[in-house]
């Protein structure tokens, strides 16, 4: 994983074409050819920027990615007009609320709409979620040392959000332990226009949206979603796109938490010009939905390879994952999940002799496959990478079988206890295992095919190493 990143705060994930162009030009002047997007709707430079260079830049806030002194505010502004949203919550309303933040927050703040699925509701320390009452918000708090979100016992008025957030940050030195303590301290310090909570938050279940390509907003406007597999957005393209936005008086560009961005308000008469523009740069805007519903750690090549391997399996087996989202995480990263299914890498075991130990993974899924429940159940534990595609396909089928029916609790499959020895072959380039029990579904090799019976043209499913790169090994598997 690359940790040498610099981060640019983009309040609410919203910026103007001129701001994005300035950031692209700044990156170019620093010798970069691309920039990336982060999961909190921010912008990442793929290297640490020297402090003397930062001091020369007076228009943008650049922060060391590992520096927790400032956090970005996440917002659902991006979903307005392109998906379901709370009727009173307009794009202008988000802009007015964000304008009240005249400081860089130290806590992660989410300002979100429960009627959309593109931006997660509960991944912040302070999670403001729109209610049905105009200009009033639920507040769910999970301070850095808290394990769970706690509901603030009153609805917050829109114009009080920034000052309530600032006051909660101010009291962190007192280390408040309960939501009641926070409520009392805020009430003593501020004169706020609270409202009584008269009903629990209702978060309707909806499938995850397709957010790429050109789509109609109304009779005379379109929105465009753009996604790069490697999350490295070419600076020349971004600068030219910003100029095109300015030409057609498009005021805002919005970054998604899925490391992509959306341009809204493209006039109908400009649609052909935009399509020509995308074609000129060779931009593909019709990725499979299998590609778009993944959340990966930033700049993690291993996670990108694993995603590619799994998506390839889904594609070859014609598996639908519509409505599902997937996340990849590991033992070293304390994660607050917001995807339907989580692939969790285990801590590497100690090596045994000359045998290279393979990574193992756990699969978890949100209760009822709905991440907004914030409850995750273990499906399997300690499985090899080659077993993941089949298990994920099982989960996908279970999800579709349960749609529209009563959900039942899943049985947790705990660690098996019996051990059995197996003969396998391991690629010495990337350590992928070929196990005759499973075959290789990515290359049409049926289960039960011995390694000796593989064609000489066979290559590793992960790194394309030739057949003679595999070495016979014995492994011990824990069995039920």
Coordinates of C-alpha atoms in Angstrom, one line a residue:
X1 CA 0.0 0.0 0.0
X2 CA 1.3 3.5 -0.8
X3 CA 1.1 5.9 2.1
X4 CA 3.0 8.7 0.5
X5 CA -0.1 10.7 -0.6
X6 CA -1.1 14.3 -0.3
X7 CA -4.7 15.1 0.2
X8 CA -6.7 18.1 -0.9
X9 CA -9.8 19.0 1.1
X10 CA -12.9 19.4 -1.2
X11 CA -15.7 20.6 1.1
X12 CA -18.8 18.4 0.6
X13 CA -17.1 16.9 -2.5
X14 CA -18.2 19.9 -4.6
X15 CA -15.9 22.2 -6.6
X16 CA -16.1 24.5 -9.6
X17 CA -14.5 23.7 -13.0
X18 CA -12.1 26.6 -12.4
X19 CA -11.1 25.1 -9.0
X20 CA -10.5 21.7 -10.5
X21 CA -8.5 23.1 -13.3
X22 CA -6.3 25.0 -10.9
X23 CA -5.7 21.8 -8.9
X24 CA -4.8 20.0 -12.2
X25 CA -2.4 22.7 -13.2
X26 CA -0.9 22.7 -9.7
X27 CA -0.3 18.9 -10.0
X28 CA 1.1 19.3 -13.4
X29 CA 3.6 22.0 -12.2
X30 CA 4.7 19.5 -9.5
X31 CA 5.6 17.0 -12.2
X32 CA 2.5 14.8 -11.9
X33 CA 0.5 13.4 -14.8
X34 CA -2.6 12.3 -12.9
X35 CA -4.6 12.8 -9.7
X36 CA -6.8 10.4 -7.8
X37 CA -10.0 10.7 -5.7
X38 CA -10.5 9.5 -2.1
X39 CA -13.4 7.8 -0.4
X40 CA -14.3 11.0 1.4
X41 CA -14.9 12.9 -1.8
X42 CA -11.5 14.5 -1.6
X43 CA -8.6 14.7 -4.1
X44 CA -5.3 12.8 -3.7
X45 CA -1.9 13.6 -5.2
X46 CA 0.0 10.3 -5.7
X47 CA 3.1 11.6 -3.8
X48 CA 3.9 13.7 -0.8
X49 CA 4.2 17.4 -1.7
X50 CA 7.3 19.1 -0.2
X51 CA 6.4 21.8 2.4
X52 CA 8.1 24.5 0.4
X53 CA 5.9 23.7 -2.5
X54 CA 2.7 23.7 -0.3
X55 CA 3.7 27.2 0.9
X56 CA 3.7 28.4 -2.7
X57 CA 0.1 27.3 -3.2
X58 CA -2.3 29.8 -1.7
X59 CA -5.7 28.7 -3.2
X60 CA -6.0 25.1 -2.1
X61 CA -5.5 23.2 1.2
X62 CA -3.0 20.4 0.8
X63 CA -2.6 17.9 3.7
X64 CA -0.5 14.9 4.3
X65 CA -2.8 11.9 3.8
X66 CA -1.6 10.4 7.0
X67 CA -2.2 13.6 9.0
X68 CA -5.4 13.4 10.9
X69 CA -5.4 17.1 11.8
X70 CA -8.1 17.9 9.2
X71 CA -10.9 15.9 7.6
X72 CA -13.2 16.4 4.6
X73 CA -16.9 17.0 4.9
X74 CA -18.9 14.4 2.9
X75 CA -22.3 15.4 1.4
X76 CA -25.1 13.9 -0.7
X77 CA -25.1 17.0 -3.0
X78 CA -24.1 14.7 -5.8
X79 CA -27.3 12.7 -5.7
X80 CA -29.7 15.6 -6.1
X81 CA -31.5 15.3 -9.5
X82 CA -29.8 12.0 -10.4
X83 CA -31.4 9.7 -7.9
X84 CA -34.2 9.6 -5.2
X85 CA -33.8 12.4 -2.7
X86 CA -35.7 14.1 0.1
X87 CA -38.0 16.7 -1.5
X88 CA -36.9 19.8 0.5
X89 CA -33.1 18.9 0.2
X90 CA -32.0 20.8 -2.9
X91 CA -28.5 21.4 -4.2
X92 CA -28.6 25.0 -3.1
X93 CA -29.5 23.8 0.5
X94 CA -26.3 21.8 0.6
X95 CA -24.3 24.7 -0.6
X96 CA -25.8 27.1 2.0
X97 CA -25.0 24.6 4.8
X98 CA -21.5 23.9 3.7
X99 CA -20.8 27.7 3.5
X100 CA -21.4 27.9 7.2
X101 CA -18.3 25.8 7.8
X102 CA -15.6 28.5 8.1
X103 CA -13.1 26.1 9.7
X104 CA -11.4 22.9 8.8
X105 CA -13.0 20.1 10.8
X106 CA -10.9 17.7 12.8
X107 CA -13.8 15.2 12.9
X108 CA -15.2 13.4 9.8
X109 CA -18.6 15.0 9.1
X110 CA -21.3 13.5 6.8
X111 CA -24.2 15.6 5.6
X112 CA -26.4 13.1 3.8
X113 CA -29.9 12.2 2.5
X114 CA -31.3 8.8 3.6
X115 CA -33.2 8.4 0.3
X116 CA -30.1 7.9 -1.8
X117 CA -27.5 5.1 -1.9
X118 CA -24.5 6.8 -3.5
X119 CA -23.1 8.5 -0.4
X120 CA -22.9 6.5 2.9
X121 CA -24.8 7.8 5.9
X122 CA -22.8 6.6 8.9
X123 CA -19.1 6.6 8.0
X124 CA -18.3 9.9 9.8
X125 CA -17.8 10.9 13.4
X126 CA -20.7 13.3 13.1
X127 CA -23.5 12.1 10.8
X128 CA -26.2 14.6 9.9
X129 CA -29.0 12.7 8.2
X130 CA -32.0 14.6 6.7
X131 CA -35.4 14.1 8.3
X132 CA -38.8 14.5 6.8
X133 CA -39.2 17.9 8.5
X134 CA -37.9 20.6 6.3
X135 CA -34.4 21.9 7.4
X136 CA -34.1 19.4 10.2
X137 CA -31.6 16.6 10.6
X138 CA -31.0 13.6 12.7
X139 CA -27.5 13.5 14.2
X140 CA -25.7 10.2 14.8
X141 CA -22.4 10.6 16.7
X142 CA -19.5 8.1 16.9
X143 CA -16.5 9.9 18.3
X144 CA -13.1 8.4 17.6
X145 CA -13.0 6.4 20.9
X146 CA -16.6 5.2 20.5
X147 CA -17.6 1.8 19.1
X148 CA -21.1 2.6 17.9
X149 CA -23.2 5.5 16.6
X150 CA -25.4 7.2 19.2
X151 CA -28.5 9.2 18.2
X152 CA -28.5 12.8 19.4
X153 CA -31.8 13.4 21.3
X154 CA -33.0 16.2 19.1
X155 CA -33.3 17.2 15.5
X156 CA -30.7 19.8 14.4
X157 CA -31.7 22.9 12.3
X158 CA -29.9 23.3 9.0
X159 CA -28.3 26.6 10.0
X160 CA -27.1 25.2 13.3
X161 CA -25.2 22.2 11.8
X162 CA -21.8 24.0 11.5
X163 CA -21.9 25.6 15.0
X164 CA -23.1 22.3 16.6
X165 CA -20.3 20.4 14.9
X166 CA -17.7 23.0 15.9
X167 CA -18.9 22.9 19.5
X168 CA -18.7 19.2 19.7
X169 CA -15.1 19.4 18.3
X170 CA -14.3 22.0 21.0
X171 CA -15.5 19.7 23.8
X172 CA -13.3 16.7 22.7
X173 CA -10.7 17.7 25.2
X174 CA -13.2 16.9 27.9
X175 CA -13.7 13.4 26.5
X176 CA -17.5 13.2 26.7
X177 CA -18.5 9.6 27.3
X178 CA -22.2 9.7 26.6
X179 CA -24.6 11.2 24.1
X180 CA -26.5 12.8 27.0
X181 CA -23.3 14.6 28.1
X182 CA -22.8 15.9 24.7
X183 CA -26.4 17.1 24.4
X184 CA -26.1 18.9 27.8
X185 CA -22.8 20.6 26.9
X186 CA -24.1 21.8 23.5
X187 CA -27.3 23.0 25.0
X188 CA -25.4 25.0 27.6
X189 CA -23.0 26.5 25.1
X190 CA -25.3 27.3 22.2
X191 CA -28.7 28.8 21.5
X192 CA -30.0 26.4 18.8
X193 CA -33.3 25.9 17.1
X194 CA -33.8 22.2 17.9
X195 CA -36.9 20.1 17.2
X196 CA -38.2 17.1 19.1
X197 CA -37.6 13.7 17.4
X198 CA -41.1 12.4 16.7
X199 CA -40.3 9.3 14.8
X200 CA -37.2 7.0 14.1
X201 CA -35.1 7.6 11.1
X202 CA -36.6 5.7 8.1
X203 CA -33.9 4.6 5.6
X204 CA -35.7 2.9 2.6
X205 CA -33.9 0.0 1.0
X206 CA -32.9 0.7 -2.6
X207 CA -30.4 -1.0 -5.0
X208 CA -27.1 0.6 -5.5
X209 CA -27.3 3.0 -8.5
X210 CA -25.4 2.9 -11.8
X211 CA -23.5 6.1 -11.7
X212 CA -21.5 6.2 -15.0
X213 CA -22.2 7.4 -18.5
X214 CA -24.5 10.1 -19.9
X215 CA -28.1 10.2 -18.5
X216 CA -31.0 12.5 -18.8
X217 CA -32.1 14.7 -15.9
X218 CA -35.1 16.2 -17.5
X219 CA -36.2 17.3 -21.0
X220 CA -33.2 19.6 -21.6
X221 CA -30.4 18.5 -19.2
X222 CA -28.1 15.5 -18.8
X223 CA -25.6 14.3 -16.2
X224 CA -22.3 12.5 -16.9
X225 CA -20.6 10.1 -14.6
X226 CA -16.9 9.3 -15.2
X227 CA -14.9 6.4 -13.7
X228 CA -11.3 5.2 -14.1
X229 CA -10.4 1.7 -13.1
X230 CA -7.0 2.7 -11.7
X231 CA -8.3 5.9 -10.1
X232 CA -5.6 7.9 -11.9
X233 CA -7.3 10.7 -13.7
X234 CA -5.3 12.2 -16.6
X235 CA -4.5 15.9 -16.0
X236 CA -4.7 16.9 -19.7
X237 CA -8.2 15.4 -19.9
X238 CA -9.4 17.1 -16.7
X239 CA -8.2 20.5 -17.8
X240 CA -9.9 20.2 -21.2
X241 CA -13.1 19.0 -19.5
X242 CA -13.1 22.0 -17.1
X243 CA -12.8 24.3 -20.1
X244 CA -15.8 22.5 -21.7
X245 CA -17.8 22.9 -18.5
X246 CA -17.0 26.7 -18.5
X247 CA -18.0 26.9 -22.1
X248 CA -21.5 25.5 -21.3
X249 CA -21.8 27.4 -18.0
X250 CA -21.7 24.3 -15.8
X251 CA -21.0 25.6 -12.3
X252 CA -20.2 22.5 -10.2
X253 CA -18.4 19.2 -10.4
X254 CA -19.0 16.6 -7.7
X255 CA -16.8 13.8 -6.5
X256 CA -18.3 10.5 -5.4
X257 CA -17.1 8.3 -2.5
X258 CA -16.5 5.6 -5.1
X259 CA -13.5 7.4 -6.6
X260 CA -15.3 8.9 -9.6
X261 CA -17.0 12.2 -10.4
X262 CA -20.2 13.5 -11.8
X263 CA -20.9 16.5 -14.0
X264 CA -24.6 17.7 -13.8
X265 CA -26.5 20.2 -16.0
X266 CA -25.1 19.4 -19.4
X267 CA -27.5 21.1 -21.9
X268 CA -29.3 18.8 -24.3
X269 CA -27.8 20.8 -27.3
X270 CA -24.3 20.2 -25.9
X271 CA -24.7 16.4 -25.6
X272 CA -23.2 15.7 -29.0
X273 CA -20.2 18.0 -28.2
X274 CA -19.6 16.1 -25.0
X275 CA -19.8 12.7 -26.7
X276 CA -17.3 13.9 -29.3
X277 CA -15.0 15.2 -26.5
X278 CA -15.1 11.8 -24.7
X279 CA -14.4 10.1 -28.0
X280 CA -11.4 12.4 -28.7
X281 CA -9.8 11.3 -25.4
X282 CA -10.8 7.6 -25.9
X283 CA -12.9 7.7 -22.7
X284 CA -15.0 4.6 -22.0
X285 CA -18.2 5.5 -20.2
X286 CA -19.9 2.1 -20.2
X287 CA -18.1 0.0 -17.7
X288 CA -20.0 -3.0 -16.5
X289 CA -21.9 -2.5 -13.3
X290 CA -19.7 -5.2 -11.9
X291 CA -16.8 -2.7 -12.0
X292 CA -18.5 0.2 -10.3
X293 CA -19.9 -1.2 -7.1
X294 CA -16.5 -1.7 -5.3
X295 CA -14.8 0.2 -2.5
X296 CA -11.1 -0.3 -2.3
X297 CA -8.3 1.1 0.0
X298 CA -6.6 4.1 -1.6
X299 CA -3.6 3.3 -3.9
X300 CA -3.5 -0.4 -2.9
X301 CA -2.3 -2.4 -5.9
X302 CA -3.0 -5.8 -4.1
X303 CA -6.6 -4.8 -3.6
X304 CA -6.9 -3.7 -7.3
X305 CA -5.5 -7.1 -8.4
X306 CA -7.9 -9.0 -6.2
X307 CA -10.9 -6.9 -7.5
X308 CA -9.8 -7.6 -11.1
X309 CA -9.6 -11.4 -10.4
X310 CA -13.1 -11.5 -8.8
X311 CA -14.8 -9.2 -11.4
X312 CA -13.3 -11.4 -14.1
X313 CA -14.9 -14.5 -12.5
X314 CA -18.3 -12.7 -12.2
X315 CA -18.1 -11.6 -15.8
X316 CA -17.1 -15.1 -17.2
X317 CA -19.9 -16.7 -15.2
X318 CA -22.5 -14.1 -16.2
X319 CA -23.3 -13.3 -12.6
X320 CA -25.5 -10.3 -11.8
X321 CA -24.5 -8.2 -8.8
X322 CA -27.0 -5.4 -9.4
X323 CA -27.9 -3.7 -6.2
X324 CA -24.9 -5.2 -4.3
X325 CA -21.7 -3.4 -3.3
X326 CA -18.3 -4.9 -2.3
X327 CA -15.5 -3.7 -0.1
X328 CA -11.9 -4.9 0.4
X329 CA -10.2 -4.3 3.6
X330 CA -7.4 -5.9 5.8
X331 CA -6.5 -6.7 9.3
X332 CA -4.3 -3.5 9.6
X333 CA -7.1 -1.1 8.8
X334 CA -9.9 -0.5 11.3
X335 CA -12.8 -0.1 9.0
X336 CA -16.4 1.1 9.3
X337 CA -17.9 -0.7 6.5
X338 CA -20.5 0.7 4.1
X339 CA -20.8 -2.0 1.5
X340 CA -23.2 -5.0 1.2
X341 CA -20.4 -7.5 1.2
X342 CA -16.9 -7.2 2.7
X343 CA -13.8 -9.2 1.8
X344 CA -11.5 -9.0 4.8
X345 CA -7.9 -10.0 4.5
X346 CA -6.5 -11.8 7.6
X347 CA -3.2 -11.2 9.3
X348 CA -0.5 -13.3 7.5
X349 CA 0.4 -16.4 9.4
X350 CA 4.0 -17.3 10.1
X351 CA 5.9 -19.1 7.3
X352 CA 6.3 -22.9 7.6
X353 CA 9.6 -24.1 6.2
X354 CA 10.1 -23.5 2.5
X355 CA 6.4 -23.2 1.9
X356 CA 5.1 -19.7 1.2
X357 CA 1.9 -19.2 3.2
X358 CA -1.0 -17.9 1.2
X359 CA -3.2 -15.1 2.4
X360 CA -6.6 -16.0 3.7
X361 CA -9.8 -14.0 3.8
X362 CA -13.1 -13.7 5.7
X363 CA -16.4 -12.8 4.0
X364 CA -18.9 -10.7 5.8
X365 CA -22.2 -9.3 4.6
X366 CA -24.5 -6.6 6.0
X367 CA -27.7 -7.8 7.6
X368 CA -30.2 -8.3 4.8
X369 CA -27.4 -7.1 2.5
X370 CA -28.3 -3.6 3.6
X371 CA -25.2 -1.6 4.8
X372 CA -27.4 1.0 6.5
X373 CA -28.3 -1.6 9.1
X374 CA -24.7 -1.2 10.3
X375 CA -24.8 -4.9 11.4
X376 CA -22.4 -7.4 9.7
X377 CA -22.5 -11.1 9.8
X378 CA -19.7 -13.5 9.1
X379 CA -20.4 -15.8 6.1
X380 CA -17.1 -17.7 6.0
X381 CA -13.7 -17.4 7.6
X382 CA -10.1 -18.2 6.6
X383 CA -10.6 -19.1 3.0
X384 CA -8.1 -19.0 0.2
X385 CA -8.3 -16.4 -2.6
X386 CA -9.3 -19.1 -5.2
X387 CA -12.4 -19.9 -3.2
X388 CA -13.6 -16.4 -3.0
X389 CA -15.3 -16.2 -6.5
X390 CA -17.6 -19.2 -5.8
X391 CA -18.5 -18.0 -2.3
X392 CA -19.3 -14.5 -3.6
X393 CA -21.5 -16.0 -6.3
X394 CA -23.3 -17.9 -3.5
X395 CA -23.9 -14.7 -1.6
X396 CA -25.1 -13.0 -4.7
X397 CA -27.7 -15.7 -5.3
X398 CA -28.8 -15.6 -1.6
X399 CA -29.3 -11.8 -2.0
X400 CA -31.6 -12.2 -5.0
X401 CA -33.5 -15.1 -3.4
X402 CA -34.2 -12.9 -0.4
X403 CA -35.3 -9.8 -2.2
X404 CA -38.9 -9.0 -1.3
X405 CA -39.2 -11.8 1.3
X406 CA -38.7 -12.1 5.0
X407 CA -35.0 -12.3 5.9
X408 CA -33.7 -15.0 8.1
X409 CA -30.5 -15.0 10.2
X410 CA -27.5 -16.5 8.5
X411 CA -25.5 -19.2 10.2
X412 CA -22.0 -18.1 11.1
X413 CA -19.5 -20.5 9.7
X414 CA -16.8 -20.7 12.3
X415 CA -13.2 -21.9 11.9
X416 CA -13.2 -25.6 11.0
X417 CA -11.2 -27.8 13.4
X418 CA -10.2 -31.0 11.6
X419 CA -7.1 -31.0 9.3
X420 CA -6.4 -32.8 6.1
X421 CA -3.4 -32.8 3.8
X422 CA -3.8 -31.9 0.1
X423 CA -1.5 -31.8 -3.0
X424 CA -1.6 -28.6 -4.9
X425 CA 0.6 -26.6 -7.2
X426 CA 1.8 -23.0 -6.4
X427 CA 2.9 -20.3 -8.8
X428 CA 6.3 -19.1 -7.8
X429 CA 5.8 -15.7 -9.2
X430 CA 2.7 -14.6 -7.3
X431 CA 2.0 -17.6 -5.1
X432 CA -1.4 -18.4 -6.6
X433 CA -2.4 -22.0 -5.9
X434 CA -3.9 -24.3 -8.5
X435 CA -6.0 -26.9 -6.6
X436 CA -7.4 -29.7 -8.7
X437 CA -10.4 -29.9 -6.4
X438 CA -11.6 -26.5 -7.7
X439 CA -10.0 -26.4 -11.2
X440 CA -9.8 -22.8 -12.6
X441 CA -13.1 -21.4 -13.5
X442 CA -11.5 -18.3 -15.0
X443 CA -10.0 -20.4 -17.8
X444 CA -12.7 -23.0 -18.3
X445 CA -10.8 -25.7 -16.4
X446 CA -13.3 -28.0 -14.7
X447 CA -13.2 -29.0 -11.1
X448 CA -11.3 -32.2 -10.6
X449 CA -8.8 -31.6 -13.4
X450 CA -5.3 -32.7 -12.3
X451 CA -2.5 -30.3 -12.8
X452 CA -0.7 -32.8 -15.1
X453 CA -3.8 -32.8 -17.4
X454 CA -3.7 -29.1 -17.9
X455 CA -2.7 -27.9 -21.4
X456 CA 0.9 -26.7 -21.8
X457 CA -0.5 -23.3 -22.7
X458 CA -2.1 -23.0 -19.3
X459 CA -1.0 -19.8 -17.4
X460 CA -1.5 -18.4 -13.9
X461 CA -5.0 -16.9 -13.5
X462 CA -3.5 -13.9 -11.6
X463 CA -0.1 -13.1 -13.1
X464 CA -0.1 -15.0 -16.4
X465 CA 3.0 -17.0 -15.5
X466 CA 3.5 -20.2 -17.6
X467 CA 2.7 -23.7 -16.4
X468 CA 6.3 -24.5 -15.6
X469 CA 6.3 -21.7 -13.1
X470 CA 4.2 -23.9 -10.8
X471 CA 5.8 -26.1 -8.1
X472 CA 4.1 -29.1 -6.4
X473 CA 3.3 -28.4 -2.7
X474 CA 1.5 -30.0 0.1
X475 CA -0.9 -27.9 2.3
X476 CA -2.9 -28.7 5.3
X477 CA -6.5 -27.5 5.2
X478 CA -8.9 -27.3 8.1
X479 CA -12.1 -29.2 7.4
X480 CA -15.5 -29.3 8.9

